[in-house]
């Protein structure tokens, strides 16, 4: 099928590449010329396991092209995916300016029947706004082309995006109950047929319910994390090991094991903004989502947990102290640092007078960009960040090691080397990577999250 993807970011590029891999003829459009140039020169603007190979293979086969030519992009696809960003607006609601700009582009250039697919995460009622925007462009051109707007939210996880897209556990599609909606449903059925060969994975529903489903999913996952983080802090006080509790409750099939890990808070481009946007939608309809207020508040506090533990150990004034930080990305296998806990930690440590040596396997370039922005008003603090060459290099003469992201490469370090390099054998572990008892045994002072009963700290 002929597909156009408007917005070639994480979701758009992965969607385009995977649909090309299945034999579709894909046109990836973006307004960012440098991103398109990178792709056309054989580069990949994001770090995502397996993506490079899929893009390279399909570009060589002529099944995927990258361009900023809006008119050509709109002319190309019978199905037009909108996969642009929906960042938070000042009031927390989803900023729809990019989605509506994409809709305007479609309306400005479309001729025959088009299926428009909202892949971006958008609040309930957005498909109606997209349809009205397209219609208004068509009317101003005096063109009577027809279209149907479909909601097909994306559930891929950064770091496993290609795998998630190729083997989805579910596909949610909301279509209008109308003759045009029926045509759209048939086209979507054909497009997604390869994913349903083994068993049916598609959940068909109305458009508004599909839009809502994405927010409900992310809000539920964020809630599980904040719930466990709050219990972990209590576990530290009452002398309980949160990891034992996690295993104990996760074995209940009604609860399950996923997303129950205590840590130093969730980040990324999705959970924080989607929780806020759902709260905002509720307020617009006169309802207060009390649980989600708490989820956000707990998470904001949890991002400060490592800084708090460090200050409790070394004192509020960290002047002259130096820390090694392992992990900067908001989670492993990505270079995405949007709303990452590492940013809160660095702000806290540097503001209290400390210096840091930081390391992340893939997010170093992004970290340089992000910290230059975070500390643009405080260049003297930026000077206290050393970008280390590798994890061991970061440790040199540090008062403690602080772990923020659970990269695999951090899981089994040579602890003798770690102890040799550090000034003091102290680890603050924001992701509970190590066994506290084993750490005590080898002479490491270990501070995990919700596990102090095992180290008697
Ligand atoms: P992104 O910022 O990585 O990419 C968005 C792209 O859209 C950018 O390249 C931007 O230049 C381009 N763009 C903006 N306006 C445009 C326009 N008018 N025409 C063409 N291109 C335009 O964003 P993302 O992370 O891919 O997220 C996209 C959407 O998918 C968001 O709504 C997000 O919430 C949702 N989502 C993201 C993830 C994720 O893990 N990143 C997962 C599921 C859903």
XYZ file of C-alpha atoms and ligand atoms in Angstrom, residues 6-12 29-32 35 83-86 98 101-102 105 119-122 154-158 214 269-270 273-274 336 338, ligand 1:
80
model
C 3.976 12.917 8.572
C 6.597 13.400 11.281
C 9.739 11.260 11.119
C 10.640 11.141 14.823
C 10.767 8.077 17.108
C 7.278 6.895 16.245
C 7.130 8.076 12.632
C 7.856 13.478 5.583
C 9.309 15.927 8.080
C 9.669 19.691 8.381
C 13.142 19.279 9.879
C 16.758 15.208 10.039
C 3.053 11.026 13.887
C 4.186 14.485 14.978
C 4.947 15.483 18.564
C 2.253 16.432 21.075
C 1.863 20.200 15.123
C -0.440 21.864 11.083
C -0.116 18.369 9.605
C -0.984 20.335 5.011
C -0.809 7.946 15.442
C 0.332 10.721 17.760
C -0.997 10.514 21.316
C -3.879 12.975 21.270
C 1.094 3.724 19.218
C 2.203 1.546 22.125
C 5.851 0.936 21.194
C 8.498 1.401 23.863
C 11.631 3.378 23.128
C -3.579 5.331 24.943
C 8.612 11.858 26.542
C 5.396 9.975 27.271
C 3.145 14.503 29.522
C 0.383 11.933 29.061
C 16.323 10.064 25.002
C 13.432 14.032 28.036
P 9.428 13.279 17.933
O 9.585 14.631 18.497
O 10.563 12.305 18.023
O 9.058 13.397 16.371
C 8.105 14.273 15.865
C 8.560 14.692 14.466
O 7.506 15.421 13.838
C 9.769 15.624 14.460
O 10.765 15.083 13.646
C 9.230 16.943 13.896
O 10.189 17.662 13.151
C 8.100 16.440 13.027
N 7.067 17.442 12.695
C 6.513 18.374 13.505
N 5.580 19.072 12.828
C 5.512 18.555 11.578
C 4.717 18.837 10.428
N 3.795 19.769 10.428
N 4.956 18.119 9.310
C 5.891 17.159 9.286
N 6.663 16.835 10.358
C 6.479 17.526 11.472
O 8.123 12.668 18.583
P 7.810 11.120 18.923
O 8.505 10.713 20.168
O 7.954 10.302 17.697
O 6.258 11.233 19.297
C 5.267 11.444 18.305
C 3.921 11.136 18.921
O 3.839 9.748 19.263
C 3.635 11.891 20.221
O 2.276 12.192 20.277
C 3.980 10.884 21.292
O 3.285 11.111 22.480
C 3.539 9.597 20.650
N 4.224 8.396 21.139
C 5.563 8.415 21.377
C 6.199 7.260 21.813
C 7.676 7.263 22.111
O 8.137 6.310 22.724
N 8.433 8.265 21.676
C 5.460 6.079 21.992
C 4.105 6.079 21.709
C 3.499 7.251 21.274
